[in-house]
mmCIF file of C-alpha atoms in Angstrom:
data_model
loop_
_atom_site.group_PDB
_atom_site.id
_atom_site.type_symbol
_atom_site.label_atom_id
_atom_site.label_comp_id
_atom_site.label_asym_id
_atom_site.label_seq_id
_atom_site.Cartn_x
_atom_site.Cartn_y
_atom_site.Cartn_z
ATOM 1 C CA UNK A 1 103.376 156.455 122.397
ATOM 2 C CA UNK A 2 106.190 157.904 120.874
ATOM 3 C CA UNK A 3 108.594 156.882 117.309
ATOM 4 C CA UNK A 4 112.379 156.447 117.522
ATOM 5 C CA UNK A 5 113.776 155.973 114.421
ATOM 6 C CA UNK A 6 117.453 155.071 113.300
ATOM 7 C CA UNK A 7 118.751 153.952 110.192
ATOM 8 C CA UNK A 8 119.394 149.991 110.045
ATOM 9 C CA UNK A 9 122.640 149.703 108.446
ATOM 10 C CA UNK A 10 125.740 151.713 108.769
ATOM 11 C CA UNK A 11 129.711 150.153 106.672
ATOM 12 C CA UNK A 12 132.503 152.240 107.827
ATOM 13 C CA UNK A 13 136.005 151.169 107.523
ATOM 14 C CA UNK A 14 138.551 150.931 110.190
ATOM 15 C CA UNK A 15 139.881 153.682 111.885
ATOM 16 C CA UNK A 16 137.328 156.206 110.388
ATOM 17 C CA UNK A 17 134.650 158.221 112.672
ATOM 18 C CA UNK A 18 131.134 156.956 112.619
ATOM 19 C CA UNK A 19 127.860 158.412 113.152
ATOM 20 C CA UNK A 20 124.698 156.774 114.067
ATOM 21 C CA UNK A 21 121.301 159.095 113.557
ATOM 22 C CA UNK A 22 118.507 158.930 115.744
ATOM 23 C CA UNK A 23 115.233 160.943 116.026
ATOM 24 C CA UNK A 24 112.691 160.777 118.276
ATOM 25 C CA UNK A 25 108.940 162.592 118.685
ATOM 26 C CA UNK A 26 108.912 163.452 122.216
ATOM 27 C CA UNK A 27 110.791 165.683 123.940
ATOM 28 C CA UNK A 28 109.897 165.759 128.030
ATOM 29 C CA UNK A 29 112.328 163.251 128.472
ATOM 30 C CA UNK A 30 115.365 163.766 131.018
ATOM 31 C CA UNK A 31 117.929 161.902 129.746
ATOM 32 C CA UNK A 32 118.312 159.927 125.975
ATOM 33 C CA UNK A 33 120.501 156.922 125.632
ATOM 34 C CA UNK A 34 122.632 154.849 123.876
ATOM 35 C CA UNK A 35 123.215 151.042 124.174
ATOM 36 C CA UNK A 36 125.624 148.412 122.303
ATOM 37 C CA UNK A 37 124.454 144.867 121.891
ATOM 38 C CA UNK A 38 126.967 142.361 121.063
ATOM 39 C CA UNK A 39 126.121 138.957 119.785
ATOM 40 C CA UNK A 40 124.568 136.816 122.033
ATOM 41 C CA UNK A 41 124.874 139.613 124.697
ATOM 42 C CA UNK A 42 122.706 141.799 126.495
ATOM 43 C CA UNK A 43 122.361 145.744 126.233
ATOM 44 C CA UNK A 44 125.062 147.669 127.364
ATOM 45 C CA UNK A 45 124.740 151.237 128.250
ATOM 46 C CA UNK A 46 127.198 153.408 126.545
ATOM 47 C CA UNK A 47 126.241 156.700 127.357
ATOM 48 C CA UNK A 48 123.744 158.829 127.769
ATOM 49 C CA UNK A 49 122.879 162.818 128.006
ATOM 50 C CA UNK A 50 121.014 164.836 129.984
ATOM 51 C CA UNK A 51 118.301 166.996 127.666
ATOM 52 C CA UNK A 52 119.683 170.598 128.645
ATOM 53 C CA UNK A 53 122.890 169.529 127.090
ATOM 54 C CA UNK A 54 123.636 170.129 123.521
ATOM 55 C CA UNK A 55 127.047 167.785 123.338
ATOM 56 C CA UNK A 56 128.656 165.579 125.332
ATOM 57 C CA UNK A 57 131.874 164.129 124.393
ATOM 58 C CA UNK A 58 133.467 160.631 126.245
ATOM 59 C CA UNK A 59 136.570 159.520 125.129
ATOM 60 C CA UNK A 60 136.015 158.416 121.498
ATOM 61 C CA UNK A 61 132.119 158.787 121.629
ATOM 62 C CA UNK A 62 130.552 162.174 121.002
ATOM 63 C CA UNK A 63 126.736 162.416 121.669
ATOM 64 C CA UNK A 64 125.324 165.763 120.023
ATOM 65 C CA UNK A 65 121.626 166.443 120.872
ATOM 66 C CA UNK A 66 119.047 168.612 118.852
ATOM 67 C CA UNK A 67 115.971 169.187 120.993
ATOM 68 C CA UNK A 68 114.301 171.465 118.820
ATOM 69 C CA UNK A 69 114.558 168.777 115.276
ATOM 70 C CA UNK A 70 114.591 165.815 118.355
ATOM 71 C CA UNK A 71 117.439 164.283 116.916
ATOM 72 C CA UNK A 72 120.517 162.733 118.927
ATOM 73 C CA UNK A 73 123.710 161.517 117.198
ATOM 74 C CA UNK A 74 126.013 158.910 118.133
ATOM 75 C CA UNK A 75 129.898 159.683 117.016
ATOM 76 C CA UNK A 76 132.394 157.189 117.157
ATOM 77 C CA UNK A 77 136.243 158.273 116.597
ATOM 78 C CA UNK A 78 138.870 156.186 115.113
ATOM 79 C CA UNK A 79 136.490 153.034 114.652
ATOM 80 C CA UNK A 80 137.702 149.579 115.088
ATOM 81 C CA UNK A 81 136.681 146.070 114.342
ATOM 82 C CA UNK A 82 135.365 145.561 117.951
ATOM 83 C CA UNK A 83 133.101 148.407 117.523
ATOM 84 C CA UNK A 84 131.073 145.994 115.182
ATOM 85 C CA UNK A 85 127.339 145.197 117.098
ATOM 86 C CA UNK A 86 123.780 147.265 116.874
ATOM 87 C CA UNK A 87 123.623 150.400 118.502
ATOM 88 C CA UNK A 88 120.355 151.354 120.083
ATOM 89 C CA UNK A 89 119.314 154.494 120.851
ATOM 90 C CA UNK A 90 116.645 154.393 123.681
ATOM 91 C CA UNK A 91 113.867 156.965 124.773
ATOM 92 C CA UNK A 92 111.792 157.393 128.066
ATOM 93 C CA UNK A 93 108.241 156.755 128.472
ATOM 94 C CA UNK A 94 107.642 156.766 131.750
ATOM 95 C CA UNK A 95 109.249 154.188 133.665
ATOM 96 C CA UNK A 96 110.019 152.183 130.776
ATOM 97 C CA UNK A 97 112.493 153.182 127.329
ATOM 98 C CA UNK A 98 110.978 153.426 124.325
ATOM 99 C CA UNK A 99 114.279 151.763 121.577
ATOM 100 C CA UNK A 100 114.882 152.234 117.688
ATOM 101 C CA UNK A 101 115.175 149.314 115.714
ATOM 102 C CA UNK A 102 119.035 149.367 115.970
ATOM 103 C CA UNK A 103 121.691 150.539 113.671
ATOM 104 C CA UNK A 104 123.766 147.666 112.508
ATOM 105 C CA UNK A 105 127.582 148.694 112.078
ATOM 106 C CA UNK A 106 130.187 147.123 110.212
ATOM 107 C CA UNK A 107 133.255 148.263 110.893
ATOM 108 C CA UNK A 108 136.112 146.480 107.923
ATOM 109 C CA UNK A 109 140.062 146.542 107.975
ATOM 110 C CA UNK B 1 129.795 145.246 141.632
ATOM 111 C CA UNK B 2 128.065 142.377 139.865
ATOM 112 C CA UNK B 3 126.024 143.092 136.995
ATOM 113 C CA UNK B 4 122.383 142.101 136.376
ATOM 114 C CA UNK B 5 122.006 138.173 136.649
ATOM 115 C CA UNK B 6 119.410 136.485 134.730
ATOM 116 C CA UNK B 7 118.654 132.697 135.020
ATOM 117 C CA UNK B 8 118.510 130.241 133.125
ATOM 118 C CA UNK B 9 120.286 131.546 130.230
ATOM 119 C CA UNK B 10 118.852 128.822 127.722
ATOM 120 C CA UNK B 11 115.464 127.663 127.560
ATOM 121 C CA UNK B 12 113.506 125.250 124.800
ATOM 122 C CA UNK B 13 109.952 124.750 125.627
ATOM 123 C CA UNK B 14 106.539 123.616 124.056
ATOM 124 C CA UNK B 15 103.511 125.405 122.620
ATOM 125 C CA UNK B 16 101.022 125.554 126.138
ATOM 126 C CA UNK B 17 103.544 125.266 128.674
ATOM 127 C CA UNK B 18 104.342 128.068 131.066
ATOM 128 C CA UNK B 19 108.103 129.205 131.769
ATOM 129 C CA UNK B 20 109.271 131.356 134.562
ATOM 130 C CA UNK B 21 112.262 133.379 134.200
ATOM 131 C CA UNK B 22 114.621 134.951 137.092
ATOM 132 C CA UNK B 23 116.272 138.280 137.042
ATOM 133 C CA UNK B 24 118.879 139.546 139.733
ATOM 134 C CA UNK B 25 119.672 143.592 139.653
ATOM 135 C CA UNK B 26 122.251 145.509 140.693
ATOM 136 C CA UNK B 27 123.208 145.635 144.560
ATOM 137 C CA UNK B 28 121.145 148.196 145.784
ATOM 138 C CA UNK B 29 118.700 148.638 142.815
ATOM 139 C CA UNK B 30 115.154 148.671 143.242
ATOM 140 C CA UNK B 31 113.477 148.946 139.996
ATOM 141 C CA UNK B 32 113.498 145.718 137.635
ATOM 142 C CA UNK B 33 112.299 146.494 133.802
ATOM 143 C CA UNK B 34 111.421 143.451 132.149
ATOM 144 C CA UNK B 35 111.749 143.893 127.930
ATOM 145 C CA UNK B 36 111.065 141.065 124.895
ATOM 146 C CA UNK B 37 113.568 141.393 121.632
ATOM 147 C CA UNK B 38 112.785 139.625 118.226
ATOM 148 C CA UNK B 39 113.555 139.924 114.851
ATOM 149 C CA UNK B 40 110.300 141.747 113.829
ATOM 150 C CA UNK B 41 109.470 144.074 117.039
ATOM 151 C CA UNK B 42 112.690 144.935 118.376
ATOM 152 C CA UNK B 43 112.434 145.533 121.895
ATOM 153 C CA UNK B 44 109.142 145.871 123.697
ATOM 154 C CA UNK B 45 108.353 147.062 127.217
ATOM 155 C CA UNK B 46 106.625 144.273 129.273
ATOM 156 C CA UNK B 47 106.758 145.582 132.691
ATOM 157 C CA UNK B 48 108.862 147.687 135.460
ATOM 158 C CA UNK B 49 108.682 146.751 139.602
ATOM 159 C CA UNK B 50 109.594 149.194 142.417
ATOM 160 C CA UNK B 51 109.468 147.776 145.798
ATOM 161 C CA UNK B 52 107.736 144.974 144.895
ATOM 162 C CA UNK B 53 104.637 147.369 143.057
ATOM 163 C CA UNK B 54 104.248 146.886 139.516
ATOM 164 C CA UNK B 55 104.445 150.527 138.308
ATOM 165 C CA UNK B 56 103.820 150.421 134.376
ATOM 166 C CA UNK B 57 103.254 147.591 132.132
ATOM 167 C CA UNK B 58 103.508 147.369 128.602
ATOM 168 C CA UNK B 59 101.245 146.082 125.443
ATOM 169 C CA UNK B 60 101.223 142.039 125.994
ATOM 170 C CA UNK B 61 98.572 140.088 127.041
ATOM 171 C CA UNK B 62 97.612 138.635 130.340
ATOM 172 C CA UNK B 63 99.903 135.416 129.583
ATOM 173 C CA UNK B 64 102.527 137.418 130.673
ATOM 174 C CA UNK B 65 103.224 138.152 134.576
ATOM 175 C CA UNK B 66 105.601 139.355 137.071
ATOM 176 C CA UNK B 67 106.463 139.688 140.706
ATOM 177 C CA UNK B 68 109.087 141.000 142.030
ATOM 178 C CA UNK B 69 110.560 140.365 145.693
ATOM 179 C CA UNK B 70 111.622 142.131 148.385
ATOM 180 C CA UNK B 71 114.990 141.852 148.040
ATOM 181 C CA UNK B 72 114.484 143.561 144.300
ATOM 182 C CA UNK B 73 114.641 140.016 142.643
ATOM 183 C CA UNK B 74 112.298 140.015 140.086
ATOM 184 C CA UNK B 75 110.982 137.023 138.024
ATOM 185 C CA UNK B 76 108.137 137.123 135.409
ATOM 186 C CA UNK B 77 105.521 133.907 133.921
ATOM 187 C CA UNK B 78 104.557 133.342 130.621
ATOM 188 C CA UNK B 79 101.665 130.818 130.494
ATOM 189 C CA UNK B 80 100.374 128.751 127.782
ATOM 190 C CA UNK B 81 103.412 129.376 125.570
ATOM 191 C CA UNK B 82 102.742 130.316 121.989
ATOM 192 C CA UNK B 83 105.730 130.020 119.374
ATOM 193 C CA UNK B 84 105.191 133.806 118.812
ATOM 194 C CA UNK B 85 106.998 133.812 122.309
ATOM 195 C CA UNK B 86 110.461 132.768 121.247
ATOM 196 C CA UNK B 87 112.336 135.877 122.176
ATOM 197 C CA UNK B 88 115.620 136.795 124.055
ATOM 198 C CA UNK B 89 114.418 138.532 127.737
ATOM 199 C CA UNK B 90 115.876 141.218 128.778
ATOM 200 C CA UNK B 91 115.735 142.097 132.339
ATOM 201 C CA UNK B 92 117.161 145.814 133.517
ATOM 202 C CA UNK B 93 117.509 147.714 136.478
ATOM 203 C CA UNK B 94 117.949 150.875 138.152
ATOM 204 C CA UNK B 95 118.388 152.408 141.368
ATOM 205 C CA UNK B 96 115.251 153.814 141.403
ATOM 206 C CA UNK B 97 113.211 156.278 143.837
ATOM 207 C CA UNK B 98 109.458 156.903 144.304
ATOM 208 C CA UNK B 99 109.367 159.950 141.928
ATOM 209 C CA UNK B 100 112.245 159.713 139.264
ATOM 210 C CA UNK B 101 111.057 157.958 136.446
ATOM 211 C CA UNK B 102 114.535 158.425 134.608
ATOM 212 C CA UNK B 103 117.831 156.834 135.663
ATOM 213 C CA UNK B 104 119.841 154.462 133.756
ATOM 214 C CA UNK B 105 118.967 151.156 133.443
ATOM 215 C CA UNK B 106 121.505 148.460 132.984
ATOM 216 C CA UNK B 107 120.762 145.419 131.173
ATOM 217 C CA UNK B 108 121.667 141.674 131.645
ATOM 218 C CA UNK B 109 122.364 139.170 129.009
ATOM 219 C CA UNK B 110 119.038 137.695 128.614
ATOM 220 C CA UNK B 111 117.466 134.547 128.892
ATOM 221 C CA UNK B 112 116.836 133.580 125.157
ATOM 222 C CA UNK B 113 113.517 131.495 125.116
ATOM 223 C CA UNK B 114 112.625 129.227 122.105
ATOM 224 C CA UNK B 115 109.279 127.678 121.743
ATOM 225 C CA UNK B 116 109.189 124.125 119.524
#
């Protein structure tokens, strides 16, 4: 199988950019993605890139992807309170996604 | 367009009883991914159904079962319930063809599953 690593915990503070890490140890995949889970929610799919691109920007989120050091980065601009939840970023394997552990982010006034 | 619909949200059982949990996709989706989250694993792959063919399952053992229908409605078994089972279920689902293995999958809210 394949790793996807993130780190767990991210504190920014309100109105700043965040970035969320993410690396990965294969690189056949298509597309890599990124999902939001809320409390007591499901995964919601935030956005995603296709693996010839090297950036792809989408309103306030910026996804930059490094094939050759497999390593994708989520950017949020201008952060806000309701960007608090775990971020996941999510692999494919096959037909199924292969997830990090989640990145945690705090986002305080 | 509705999202994905899982059923029952909510569900307390006990150690050796069996539990069968229902997942709706997206109009017009045909695969159904069924994933487990906890604390400790994170989310794991259990299995993914394309016209009613189970395609790929994951690492769990043969407690766990699914079917899915023709109309793309999916539903999966656990038997003989363990407390290691208390998870939220995730069901997703794509459009899905016979040869792409990689579109978006969109998530529902889960049916969270506690074992007493």
């Amino acid at each position: 199988g394949e790793d996807v690593e993130q780190s767990l915990f991210l504190s920014v503070r309100e109105g700043d950019s965040s970035v969320i890490n993410c690396t990965y140890t294969d690189s056949s995949s298509t597309y890599l993605y990124w999902y939001k889970q809320e409390p007591g929610a499901g995964l919601q799919l935030l956005t995603y890139i296709f693996s010839n691109m090297d950036m792809k920007q989408d309103q306030r989120l910026t996804v930059l992807l490094n094939k050759k050091d497999k390593h994708l980065s989520l950017r949020i601009a201008d952060t806000q309170t309701g960007d608090s939840a775990i971020y996941f970023c999510a692999v494919p394997l096959g037909y199924a996604l292969n997830f990090g552990k989640g990145t945690s982010l705090l986002v305080t006034p | 367009k509705a999202g994905v619909t899982q059923t029952p949200r909510y569900l307390i059982k006990t150690r050796g009883q069996q539990v069968t949990l229902s997942c709706s996709p997206i109009s017009g989706h045909r695969s159904v991914s069924w994933y487990q989250q906890t604390p400790g694993q994170g989310l794991q792959f259990l299995f993914e159904y394309f016209s009613e063919t189970q395609r790929n399952k994951g690492n769990f053992p043969g407690r766990f079962s699914g079917r899915q229908f023709s109309n793309s409605r999916s539903e999966m078994n656990v038997s003989t319930l363990e407390l290691g089972d208390s998870a939220l279920y995730l069901c997703a689902s794509s459009p899905g063809t016979v040869t792409d293995t990689n579109q978006p999958q969109h998530f529902g809210d889960g049916t969270r599953l506690s074992i007493l």
